[in-house]
XYZ file of C-alpha atoms in Angstrom:
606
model
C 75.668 84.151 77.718
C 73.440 82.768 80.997
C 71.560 85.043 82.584
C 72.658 85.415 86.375
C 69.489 84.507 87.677
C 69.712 80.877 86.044
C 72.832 80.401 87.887
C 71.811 81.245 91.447
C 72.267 79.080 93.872
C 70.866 79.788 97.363
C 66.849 80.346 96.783
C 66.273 83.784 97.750
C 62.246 83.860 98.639
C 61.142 81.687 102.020
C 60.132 79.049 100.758
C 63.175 78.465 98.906
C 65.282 78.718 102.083
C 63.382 76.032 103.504
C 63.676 73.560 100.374
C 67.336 74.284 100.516
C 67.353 73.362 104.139
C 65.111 70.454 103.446
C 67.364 69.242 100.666
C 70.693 68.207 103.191
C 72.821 65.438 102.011
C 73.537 62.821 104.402
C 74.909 60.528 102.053
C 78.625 61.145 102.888
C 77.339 60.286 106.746
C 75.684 57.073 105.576
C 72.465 54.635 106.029
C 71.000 54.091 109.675
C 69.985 50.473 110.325
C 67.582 48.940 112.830
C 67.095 45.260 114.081
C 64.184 44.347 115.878
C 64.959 41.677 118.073
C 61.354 40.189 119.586
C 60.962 37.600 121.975
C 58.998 34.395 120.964
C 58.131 32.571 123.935
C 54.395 31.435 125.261
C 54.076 34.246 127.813
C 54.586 36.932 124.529
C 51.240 35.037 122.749
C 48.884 35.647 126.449
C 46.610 38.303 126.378
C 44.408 39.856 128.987
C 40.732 41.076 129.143
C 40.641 41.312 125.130
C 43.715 42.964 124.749
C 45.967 42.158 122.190
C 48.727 40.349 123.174
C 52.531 41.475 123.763
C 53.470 39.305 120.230
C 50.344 41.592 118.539
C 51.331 44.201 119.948
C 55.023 44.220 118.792
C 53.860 43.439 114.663
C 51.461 46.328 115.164
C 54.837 48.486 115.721
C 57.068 46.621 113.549
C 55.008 46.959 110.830
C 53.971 51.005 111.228
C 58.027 50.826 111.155
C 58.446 49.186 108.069
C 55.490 51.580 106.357
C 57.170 54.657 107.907
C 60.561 54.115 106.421
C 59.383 53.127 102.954
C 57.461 56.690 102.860
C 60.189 58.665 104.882
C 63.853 56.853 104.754
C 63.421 54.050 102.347
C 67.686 53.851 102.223
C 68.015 52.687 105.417
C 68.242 49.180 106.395
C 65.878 47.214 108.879
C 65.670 43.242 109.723
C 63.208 41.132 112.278
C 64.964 38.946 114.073
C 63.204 36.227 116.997
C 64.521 34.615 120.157
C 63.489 31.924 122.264
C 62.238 30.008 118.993
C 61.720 26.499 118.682
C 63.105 26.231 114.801
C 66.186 27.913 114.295
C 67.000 29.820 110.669
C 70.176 31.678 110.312
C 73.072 31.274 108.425
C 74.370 27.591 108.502
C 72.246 27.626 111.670
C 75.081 28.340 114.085
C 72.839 30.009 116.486
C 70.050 27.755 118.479
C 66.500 28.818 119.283
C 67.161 31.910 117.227
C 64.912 32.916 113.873
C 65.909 35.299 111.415
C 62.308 36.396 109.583
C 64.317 39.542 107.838
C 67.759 39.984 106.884
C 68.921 43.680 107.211
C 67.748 45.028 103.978
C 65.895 48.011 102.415
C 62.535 48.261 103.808
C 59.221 46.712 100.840
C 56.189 45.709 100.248
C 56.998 41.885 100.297
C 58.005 42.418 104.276
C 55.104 44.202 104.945
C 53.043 41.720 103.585
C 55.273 39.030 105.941
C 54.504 41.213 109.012
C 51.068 41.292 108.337
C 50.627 37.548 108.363
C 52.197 38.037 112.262
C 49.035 39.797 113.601
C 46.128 38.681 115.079
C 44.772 35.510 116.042
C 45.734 33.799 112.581
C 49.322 35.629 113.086
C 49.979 34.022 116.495
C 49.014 30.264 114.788
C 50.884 30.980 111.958
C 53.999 31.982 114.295
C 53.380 28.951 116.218
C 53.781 26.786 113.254
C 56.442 28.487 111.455
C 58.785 29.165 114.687
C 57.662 27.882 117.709
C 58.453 28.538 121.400
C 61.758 26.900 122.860
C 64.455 27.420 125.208
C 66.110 31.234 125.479
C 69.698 32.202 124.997
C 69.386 36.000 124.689
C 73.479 36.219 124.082
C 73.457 33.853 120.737
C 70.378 35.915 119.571
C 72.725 39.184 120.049
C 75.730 37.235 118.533
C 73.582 36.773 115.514
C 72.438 39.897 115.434
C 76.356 41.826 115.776
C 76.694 38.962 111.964
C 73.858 40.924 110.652
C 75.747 44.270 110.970
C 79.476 42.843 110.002
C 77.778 41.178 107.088
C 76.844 44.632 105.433
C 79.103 46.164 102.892
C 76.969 49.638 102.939
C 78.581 52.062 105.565
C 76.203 52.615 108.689
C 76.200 56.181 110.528
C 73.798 54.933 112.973
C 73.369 51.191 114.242
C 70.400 50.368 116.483
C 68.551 47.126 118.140
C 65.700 46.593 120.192
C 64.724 44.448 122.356
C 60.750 43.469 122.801
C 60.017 41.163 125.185
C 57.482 40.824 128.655
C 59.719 39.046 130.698
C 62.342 40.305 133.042
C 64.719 37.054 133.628
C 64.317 35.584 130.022
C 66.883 33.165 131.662
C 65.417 31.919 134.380
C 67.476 32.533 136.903
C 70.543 30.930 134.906
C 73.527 32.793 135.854
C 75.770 31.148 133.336
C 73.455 32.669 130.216
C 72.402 35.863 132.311
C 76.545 36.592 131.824
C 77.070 35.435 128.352
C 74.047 38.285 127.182
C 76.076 40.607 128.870
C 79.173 39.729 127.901
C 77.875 39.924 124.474
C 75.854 43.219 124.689
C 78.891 44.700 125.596
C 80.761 43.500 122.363
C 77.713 45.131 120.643
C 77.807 48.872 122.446
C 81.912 48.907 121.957
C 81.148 48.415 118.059
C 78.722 51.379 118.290
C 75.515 49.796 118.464
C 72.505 50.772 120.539
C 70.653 48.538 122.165
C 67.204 49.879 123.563
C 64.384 47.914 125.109
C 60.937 47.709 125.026
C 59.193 46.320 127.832
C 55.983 45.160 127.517
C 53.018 44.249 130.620
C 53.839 41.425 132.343
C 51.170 40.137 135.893
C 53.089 41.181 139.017
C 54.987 43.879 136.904
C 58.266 44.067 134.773
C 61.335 44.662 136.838
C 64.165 46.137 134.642
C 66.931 46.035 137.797
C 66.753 42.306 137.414
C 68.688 41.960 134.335
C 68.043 44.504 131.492
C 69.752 47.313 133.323
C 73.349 45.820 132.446
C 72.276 45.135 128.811
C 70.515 48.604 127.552
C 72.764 51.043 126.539
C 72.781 54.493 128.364
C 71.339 57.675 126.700
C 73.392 58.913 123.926
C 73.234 63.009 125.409
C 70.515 64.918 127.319
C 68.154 64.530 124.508
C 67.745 60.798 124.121
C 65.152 59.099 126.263
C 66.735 56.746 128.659
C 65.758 53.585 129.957
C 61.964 53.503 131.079
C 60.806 51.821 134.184
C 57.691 51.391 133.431
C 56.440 48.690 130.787
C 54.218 49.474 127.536
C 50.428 48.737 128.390
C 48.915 49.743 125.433
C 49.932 49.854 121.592
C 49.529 53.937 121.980
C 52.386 54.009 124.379
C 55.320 51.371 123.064
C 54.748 53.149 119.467
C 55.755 56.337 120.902
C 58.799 54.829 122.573
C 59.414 53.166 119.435
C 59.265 56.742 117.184
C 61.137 58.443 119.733
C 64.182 56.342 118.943
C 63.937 54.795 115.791
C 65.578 57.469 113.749
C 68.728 59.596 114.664
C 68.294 63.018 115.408
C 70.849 65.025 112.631
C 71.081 68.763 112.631
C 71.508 70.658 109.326
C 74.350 72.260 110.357
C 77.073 72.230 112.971
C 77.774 76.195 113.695
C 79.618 77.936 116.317
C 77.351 80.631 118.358
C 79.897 83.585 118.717
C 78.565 85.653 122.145
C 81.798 87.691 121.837
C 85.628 87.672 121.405
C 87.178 84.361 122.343
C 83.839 83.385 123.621
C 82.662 80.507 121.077
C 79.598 78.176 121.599
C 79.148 74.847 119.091
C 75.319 74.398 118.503
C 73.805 72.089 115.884
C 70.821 73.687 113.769
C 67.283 71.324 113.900
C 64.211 71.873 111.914
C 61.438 70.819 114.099
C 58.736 71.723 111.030
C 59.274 71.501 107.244
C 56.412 71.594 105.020
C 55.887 67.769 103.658
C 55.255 67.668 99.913
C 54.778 64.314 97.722
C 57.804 63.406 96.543
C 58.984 63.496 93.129
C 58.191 61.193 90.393
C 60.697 59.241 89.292
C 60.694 58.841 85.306
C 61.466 55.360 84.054
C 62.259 53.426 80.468
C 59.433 51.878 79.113
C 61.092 49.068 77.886
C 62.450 47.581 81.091
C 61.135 49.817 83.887
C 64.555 51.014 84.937
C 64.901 54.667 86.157
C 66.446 57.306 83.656
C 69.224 59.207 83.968
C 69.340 62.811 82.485
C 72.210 64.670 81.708
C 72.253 68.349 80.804
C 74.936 69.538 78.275
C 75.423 73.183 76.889
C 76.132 73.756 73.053
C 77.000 76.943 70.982
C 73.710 77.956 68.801
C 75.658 78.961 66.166
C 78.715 75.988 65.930
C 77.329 73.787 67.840
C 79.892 72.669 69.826
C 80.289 71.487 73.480
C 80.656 74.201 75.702
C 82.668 73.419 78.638
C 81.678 75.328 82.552
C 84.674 77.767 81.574
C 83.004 78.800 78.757
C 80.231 80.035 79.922
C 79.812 83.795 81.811
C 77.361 85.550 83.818
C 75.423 88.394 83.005
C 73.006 90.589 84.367
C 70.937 93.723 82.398
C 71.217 96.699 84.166
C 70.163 100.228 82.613
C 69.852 98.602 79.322
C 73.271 97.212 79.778
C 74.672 93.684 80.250
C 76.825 93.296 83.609
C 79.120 90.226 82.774
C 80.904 88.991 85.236
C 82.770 85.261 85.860
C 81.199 82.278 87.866
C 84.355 83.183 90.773
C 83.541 86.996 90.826
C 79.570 86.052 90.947
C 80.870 84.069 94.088
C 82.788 86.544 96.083
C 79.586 88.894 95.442
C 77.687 86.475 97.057
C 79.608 85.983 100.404
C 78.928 88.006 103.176
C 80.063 86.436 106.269
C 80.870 82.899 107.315
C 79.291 80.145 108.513
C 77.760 80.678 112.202
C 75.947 82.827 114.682
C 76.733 86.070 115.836
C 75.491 87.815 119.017
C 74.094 91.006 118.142
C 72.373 91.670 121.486
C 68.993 90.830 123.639
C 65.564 92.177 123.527
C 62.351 92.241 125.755
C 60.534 89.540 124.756
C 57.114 92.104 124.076
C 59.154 93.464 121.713
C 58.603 90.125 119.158
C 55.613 90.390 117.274
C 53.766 87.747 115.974
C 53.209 89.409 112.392
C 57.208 89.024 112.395
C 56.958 85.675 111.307
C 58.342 84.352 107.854
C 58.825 80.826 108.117
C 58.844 78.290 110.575
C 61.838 78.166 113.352
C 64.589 76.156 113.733
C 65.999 75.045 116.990
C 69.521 75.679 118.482
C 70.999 72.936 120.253
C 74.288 72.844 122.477
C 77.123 70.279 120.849
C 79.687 71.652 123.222
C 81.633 68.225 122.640
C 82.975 70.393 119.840
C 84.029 73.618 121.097
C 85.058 74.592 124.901
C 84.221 77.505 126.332
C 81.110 79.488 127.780
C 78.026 76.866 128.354
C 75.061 77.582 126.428
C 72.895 76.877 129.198
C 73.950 79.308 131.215
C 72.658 82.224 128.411
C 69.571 80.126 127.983
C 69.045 80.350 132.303
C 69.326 83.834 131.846
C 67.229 85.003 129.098
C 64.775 82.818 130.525
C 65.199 84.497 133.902
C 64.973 88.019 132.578
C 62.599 87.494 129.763
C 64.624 88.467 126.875
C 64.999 86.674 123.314
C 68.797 87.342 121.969
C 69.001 88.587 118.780
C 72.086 86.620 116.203
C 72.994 87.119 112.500
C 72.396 83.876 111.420
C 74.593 82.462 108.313
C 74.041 79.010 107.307
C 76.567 78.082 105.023
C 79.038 79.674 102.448
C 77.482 82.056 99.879
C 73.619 81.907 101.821
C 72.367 84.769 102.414
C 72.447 86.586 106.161
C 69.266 86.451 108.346
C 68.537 87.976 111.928
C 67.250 85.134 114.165
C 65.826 86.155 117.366
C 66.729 83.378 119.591
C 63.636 82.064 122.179
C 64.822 80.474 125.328
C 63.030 76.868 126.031
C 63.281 75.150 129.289
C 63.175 71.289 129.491
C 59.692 70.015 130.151
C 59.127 66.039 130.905
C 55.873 64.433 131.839
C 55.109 61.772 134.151
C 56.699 58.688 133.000
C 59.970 61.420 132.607
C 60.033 61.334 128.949
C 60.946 64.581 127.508
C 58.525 66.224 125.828
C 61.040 69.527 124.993
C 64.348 69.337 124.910
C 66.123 72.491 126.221
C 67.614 75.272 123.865
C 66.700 78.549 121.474
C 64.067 78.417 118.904
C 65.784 80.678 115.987
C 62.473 82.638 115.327
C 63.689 84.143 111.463
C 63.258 88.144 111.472
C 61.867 90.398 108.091
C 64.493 92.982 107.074
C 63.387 96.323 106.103
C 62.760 95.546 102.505
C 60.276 92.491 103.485
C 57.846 94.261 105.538
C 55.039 95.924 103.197
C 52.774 99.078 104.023
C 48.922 97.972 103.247
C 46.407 100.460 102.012
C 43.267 99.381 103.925
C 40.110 100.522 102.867
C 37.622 102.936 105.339
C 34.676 99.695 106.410
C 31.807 100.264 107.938
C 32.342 99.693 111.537
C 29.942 97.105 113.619
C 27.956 98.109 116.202
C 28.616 97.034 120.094
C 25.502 94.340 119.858
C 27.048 92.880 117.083
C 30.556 92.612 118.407
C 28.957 91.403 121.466
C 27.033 88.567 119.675
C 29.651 87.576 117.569
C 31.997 86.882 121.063
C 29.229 84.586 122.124
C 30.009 82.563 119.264
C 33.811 82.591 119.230
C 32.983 81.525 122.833
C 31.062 78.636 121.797
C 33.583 77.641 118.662
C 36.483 77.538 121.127
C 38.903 74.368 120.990
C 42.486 73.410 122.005
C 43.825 73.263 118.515
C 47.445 71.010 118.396
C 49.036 70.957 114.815
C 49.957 67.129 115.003
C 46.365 66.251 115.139
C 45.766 66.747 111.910
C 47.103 65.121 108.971
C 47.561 66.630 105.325
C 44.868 64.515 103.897
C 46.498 64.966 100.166
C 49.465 62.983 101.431
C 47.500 60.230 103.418
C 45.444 59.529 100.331
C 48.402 59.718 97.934
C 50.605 57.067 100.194
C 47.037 55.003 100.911
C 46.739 54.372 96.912
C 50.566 53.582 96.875
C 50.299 51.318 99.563
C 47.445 49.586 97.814
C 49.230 49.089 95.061
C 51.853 47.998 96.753
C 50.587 45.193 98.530
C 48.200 44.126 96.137
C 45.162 45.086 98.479
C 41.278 45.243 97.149
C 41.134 49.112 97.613
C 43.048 51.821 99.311
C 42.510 52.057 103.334
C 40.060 54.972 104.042
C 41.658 58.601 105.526
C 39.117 60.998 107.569
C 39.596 64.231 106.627
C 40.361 65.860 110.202
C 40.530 69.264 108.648
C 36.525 69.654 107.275
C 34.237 70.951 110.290
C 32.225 68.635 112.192
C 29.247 71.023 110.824
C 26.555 69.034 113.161
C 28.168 69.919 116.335
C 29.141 73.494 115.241
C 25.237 73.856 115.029
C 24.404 71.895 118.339
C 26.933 74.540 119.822
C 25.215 77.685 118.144
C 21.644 76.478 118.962
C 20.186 79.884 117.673
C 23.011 82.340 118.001
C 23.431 82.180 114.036
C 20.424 82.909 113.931
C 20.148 85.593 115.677
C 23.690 87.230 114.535
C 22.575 87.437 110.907
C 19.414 89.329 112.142
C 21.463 91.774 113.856
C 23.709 92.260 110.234
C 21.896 91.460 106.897
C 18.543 92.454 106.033
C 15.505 90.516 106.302
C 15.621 88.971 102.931
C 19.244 87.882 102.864
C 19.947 84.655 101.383
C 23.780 83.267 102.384
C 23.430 80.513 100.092
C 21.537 82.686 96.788
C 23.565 83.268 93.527
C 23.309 86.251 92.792
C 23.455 87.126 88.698
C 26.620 88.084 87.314
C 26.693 91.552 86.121
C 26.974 91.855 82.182
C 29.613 94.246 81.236
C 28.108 97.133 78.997
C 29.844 96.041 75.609
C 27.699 92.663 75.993
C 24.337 94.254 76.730
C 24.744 96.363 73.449
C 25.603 92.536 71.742
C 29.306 92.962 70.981
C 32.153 92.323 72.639
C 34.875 94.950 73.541
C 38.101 95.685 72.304
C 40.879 96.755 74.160
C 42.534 99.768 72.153
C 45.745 98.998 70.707
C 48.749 100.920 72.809
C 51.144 102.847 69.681
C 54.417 104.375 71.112
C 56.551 106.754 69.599
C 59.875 106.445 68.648
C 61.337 108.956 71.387
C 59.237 107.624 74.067
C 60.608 104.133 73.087
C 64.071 105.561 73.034
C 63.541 106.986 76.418
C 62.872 103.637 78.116
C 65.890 102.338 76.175
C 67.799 104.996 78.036
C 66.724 104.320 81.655
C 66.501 100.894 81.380
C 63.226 100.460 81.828
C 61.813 98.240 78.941
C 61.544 95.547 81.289
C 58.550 97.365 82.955
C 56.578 96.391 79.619
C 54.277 94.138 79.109
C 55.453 91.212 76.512
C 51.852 92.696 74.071
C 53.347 96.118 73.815
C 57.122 94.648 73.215
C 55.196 92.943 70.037
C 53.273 95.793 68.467
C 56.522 97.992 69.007
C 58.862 95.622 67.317
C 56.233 95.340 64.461
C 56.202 99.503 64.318
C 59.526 99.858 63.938
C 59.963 96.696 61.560
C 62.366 94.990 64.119
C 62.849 91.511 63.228
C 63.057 89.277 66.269
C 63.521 85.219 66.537
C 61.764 84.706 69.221
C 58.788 85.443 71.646
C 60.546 85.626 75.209
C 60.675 88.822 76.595
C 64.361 89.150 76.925
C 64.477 88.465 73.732
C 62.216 91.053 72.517
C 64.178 94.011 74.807
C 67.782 92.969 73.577
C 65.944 93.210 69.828
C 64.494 96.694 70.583
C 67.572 97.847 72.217
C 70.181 96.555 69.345
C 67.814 98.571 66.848
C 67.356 101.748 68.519
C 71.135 101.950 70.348
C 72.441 101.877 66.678
C-alpha cells in the first residue's frame, strides 16, 4: 500500500503553497495574441538631435516583446504587421500599401533575428528597400489584421493590436478613409479585440482628439491604463506603456469575500510576487530530438500485474500501526471549508507585525460584475479611514488548506502622466498559526558599549540608500536566458549581465573615509586581522595520531519492544535501525527506513 504522504496533494510548507499557486492552468481559457501594427511612412524614419528615430524606436520594443514572451509566455501568438508601405505582402495581396513581416505565430529565434535587421541605421535602409513608404489606408491595414485573427484555428482568450505611429491624421485630412478606419475598428472591438495606441513625438505635438480618439478602444475596468495624451519621447517611456498592456491581467482565483449573511463580495486573487526559478528541462530522444513523454504505471511486486487507481489504498503509521483509509475518505479529511473569504473581524493596524510574515501577499481585487451586493470599496474607504487591516479565513480551492489573511487596505496612487502606479484593493498579508511560530533560545552576548553603538549609527548613516526590489535582477536567471539567447540566435558570445546585487565596494569606502577604521579600534584588539585564517583546531583523537570511533549504540530487547509499543521507532536514526535488525537476526530487503521499522515491528509484535 502507498504511503499517505505520496498521495498528498496541496503542498503543505510555504513554499509549496506558492508553487501550487504558481502552477494555474490557463489552458482551458486559451492563448493571448498580439499584433503590432507600425506605421511605415518617411516621418517614422526622422530623428532629432541623435535620437533614435520613431521606426528605431518601435523595433527596440517589438523586439524586447518578442524576447519577453519566448522566456515568459512562449504559447501565445504575436505577428508584425506595417502600414503605409510602398510593396504590399499579404495573402493574394488583397490589401494595398499594407506589409505583413510576421504572421501570428509562436514567438522564435528566426523573428528575432528579422527584428533585429529593423534597427538602426542599416535597419531603416534595409526597411526602405524591402517595404518602402507609400500612400496610407489605416482601415485595409485593420481589415488585414481582423484575417490574421479569423485565420487562427487555436482559441484566443485575449486578442490585442497596437497601433505605433507619430502622426495624428495618417490620412491627411481625407474624410472618406478617416471613416472607413473607423468603420473598421469598430468591426474589430465588437469581435473582442483591443486596439491600443502608441503615440510617438511628433514637432508641434501629437494630437489624439484629431482622429485616434474614435479608433482606441476604452479601458477594459479601473485597472487598465486608458488612452494617454501625451506621446512617447523616449524608448524608457513607450516600453512601459507597451508592458503595461501587453499581457492580460488573470487572477488565480475568482472567490466571493463573505462580510456577513447575505452580504457577498466577488474578488479575484493576484500574485503581485512569485519567486522566478529556471524552468524545467525538457528531456528529449536522441534520435530525432523530439520531446519524451513519460508515463507512470503501478504493478503488484509479487504478480506483477497492472494495478488500476482502485486498487490502490492509503495508509498512514500511527503508534506502530497502519491507518488505511480510501483515496474518497483521504478527501473528505482534507476539506475544511469551501472556496472563498470569510470575514472574521478588523484589527489596529500596530497590531501586524512584521516578523508575521510567511510568504509574499497576494492582492484582492473587486470583480463585482459577478456578484451584487455590498461594494468593496466602501470596506476598503473605511479601513483606510480608521486604520484597521480586516482579518478573513482565506480558502483557495477545494481540499487546500485554511489560512488567516489579514487584509491591507491600498488606495489608488497615479503619477503625472495619470498612469496608475497602484491599483486600489487589499493586500492578503498570510498570518502564522500557533503551531508555526517557534520560541528561540538566545544566548546571554556581551553587550556593546554606548561609543560603539554610537559609531556604528554613523555608518548605517553613511550606508543609507532607497532600496526598490525591481532594480535588481536575479543575475542566475539573466545569465542562464543570455547563454540561451546566444544560442539561439547564433550570436559570437552571450550579452554581458552586471551583477546589481555585489557592493559597489569603492564607494562604500569613499563613504566610510575612516569610520571603519576607527569602529574596529573601538571593538577588536590591536592585532586583529579581519582577513587572517586562523588554524583549524585538531580534534584530540588526531593529535594522539588516530582517528576516533564513535561507540557502537546496542539496545536491548525490552527497550526495543518499548519503542515498538509507543510508536516511536521512527525517532531512530536509519544506523541504529541496522545494528538492531542485525542483533536480533531480522532479515530485511531493503535499506529505507520504513522498511527497516515495519521489519522490526513484524518480528517483535509476533
Amino acid at each position: 500500500m502507498a504511503q499517505w504522504n505520496d498521495y498528498h496533494h496541496e503542498d503543505e510548507d510555504v513554499d509549496g503553497e506558492e508553487r501550487d499557486e504558481s502552477g494555474v492552468d490557463y489552458k482551458s481559457t486559451g492563448r493571448d495574441s498580439l499584433v503590432f501594427l507600425v506605421d511605415a511612412s518617411k516621418e517614422m524614419f526622422k530623428g532629432e538631435d541623435e535620437e533614435p528615430s520613431p521606426f528605431d524606436m518601435t523595433m527596440q520594443c517589438v523586439r524586447s516583446v518578442y524576447t519577453s514572451k519566448i522566456i515568459s509566455s512562449d504559447k501565445d501568438l504575436v505577428a508584425l504587421v506595417f502600414y503605409g508601405t510602398e510593396q504590399s505582402k499579404n495573402p493574394r495581396n488583397s490589401f494595398k500599401h499594407v506589409y505583413i513581416y510576421h504572421d501570428l505565430d509562436l514567438p522564435g529565434a528566426r523573428r528575432v533575428q528579422d527584428v533585429d535587421g529593423l534597427r538602426g541605421e542599416k535597419g531603416a535602409q534595409v526597411a526602405g528597400e524591402t517595404m518602402g513608404s507609400g500612400n496610407t489606408n489605416l482601415g485595409e491595414a485593420l481589415w488585414c489584421c481582423s484575417n490574421l485573427y479569423s485565420d487562427i484555428k487555436l482559441r484566443l482568450s485575449h486578442k490585442r493590436l497596437m497601433i505605433f505611429t507619430c502622426r495624428d491624421t495618417p490620412h491627411g485630412g481625407d474624410s472618406e478613409r478617416d471613416r472607413q478606419a473607423r468603420t473598421k475598428a469598430s468591426d474589430l472591438k465588437e469581435t473582442g479585440v483591443v486596439i491600443d495606441l502608441m503615440h510617438l513625438m511628433k514637432p508641434g505635438g501629437f494630437d489624439v482628439s484629431l482622429f485616434f480618439c474614435d479608433v482606441v478602444s476604452p479601458p477594459e475596468d479601473e485597472a487598465e491604463l486608458g488612452l494617454q495624451m501625451e506621446p512617447c519621447g523616449k524608448l524608457e517611456d513607450l516600453q512601459k506603456r507597451v508592458r503595461a498592456k501587453e499581457m492580460k491581467k488573470r487572477s488565480v482565483a475568482s472567490l466571493n469575500l463573505c462580510l456577513g449573511e447575505g452580504m457577498n463580495v466577488a474578488v479575484g486573487v493576484y500574485i503581485t510576487a512569485l519567486q522566478a526559478r529556471k524552468p524545467n528541462a525538457i528531456k528529449l530522444y536522441r534520435d530525432n530530438n523530439e520531446p519524451v513523454r513519460t508515463k507512470t504505471r503501478l504493478y503488484h511486486t509479487q504478480t506483477g500485474s497492472l494495478l488500476l487507481p482502485s486498487d490502490t489504498k492509503r495508509v498512514q503509521v500511527y503508534a506502530g500501526r497502519q491507518i488505511v483509509m480510501e483515496k474518497d475518505e483521504v478527501d473528505v479529511i482534507k476539506k475544511f471549508s469551501d472556496p472563498g473569504l470569510e470575514l472574521i473581524g478588523f484589527k489596529p493596524m500596530e497590531r501586524l507585525k512584521l516578523h508575521h510574515h510567511l510568504r509574499s501577499a497576494v492582492f484582492i481585487y473587486p470583480e463585482e460584475e459577478m456578484v451584487t451586493g455590498v461594494s468593496i470599496l466602501t470596506l476598503l474607504r473605511r479601513c483606510s479611514v480608521r486604520n484597521v487591516f480586516a482579518l478573513c479565513k482565506y480558502t483557495r480551492i477545494r481540499n487546500s488548506p485554511p489560512r488567516f489573511l489579514a487584509l491591507v487596505p491600498q488606495k489608488e496612487e497615479v503619477d503625472d502622466g495619470q498612469a496608475q502606479i497602484a491599483a486600489p484593493g487589499f493586500h492578503g498579508i498570510f498570518l502564522p498559526y500557533a503551531d508555526d511560530i517557534r520560541t528561540l533560545d538566545t544566548t546571554q552576548l556581551p553587550t556593546a558599549s554606548e561609543s560603539q553603538v554610537d559609531k556604528m549609527k554613523e555608518i548605517v548613516h553613511k550606508l543609507r540608500f532607497k532600496y526598490r526590489s525591481d532594480a535588481f535582477e536575479n543575475p542566475v536567471l539573466q545569465q542562464h536566458y543570455r547563454n540561451l539567447e546566444a544560442l539561439a540566435l547564433d550570436l559570437m558570445a552571450p550579452e554581458h549581465i552586471e551583477d546589481l546585487t555585489m557592493p559597489n565596494v569603492n564607494m562604500m569606502d569613499q563613504r566610510l573615509g575612516s569610520l571603519a577604521q576607527e569602529f574596529r579600534d573601538l571593538v577588536y584588539p590591536a592585532d586583529y586581522n579581519p582577513e587572517g585564517k586562523t588554524a583549524p583546531k585538531r580534534k584530540p583523537a588526531e593529535a594522539a595520531g588516530g582517528t576516533e570511533k564513535k561507540p557502537k549504540v546496542e539496545m536491548s530487547e525490552d527497550e526495543l519492544r518499548g519503542h515498538v509499543q509507543k510508536g516511536n521507532l521512527g525517532k531512530l536514526t536509519v544506523p541504529v535501525l541496522k545494528d538492531a535488525c542485525k542483533q536480533f537476526g531480522v532479515k530485511v530487503t531493503g535499506t529505507k527506513k520504513q522498511e527497516l521499522i515495519d521489519a522490526l515491528t513484524a518480528q517483535l509484535t509476533k
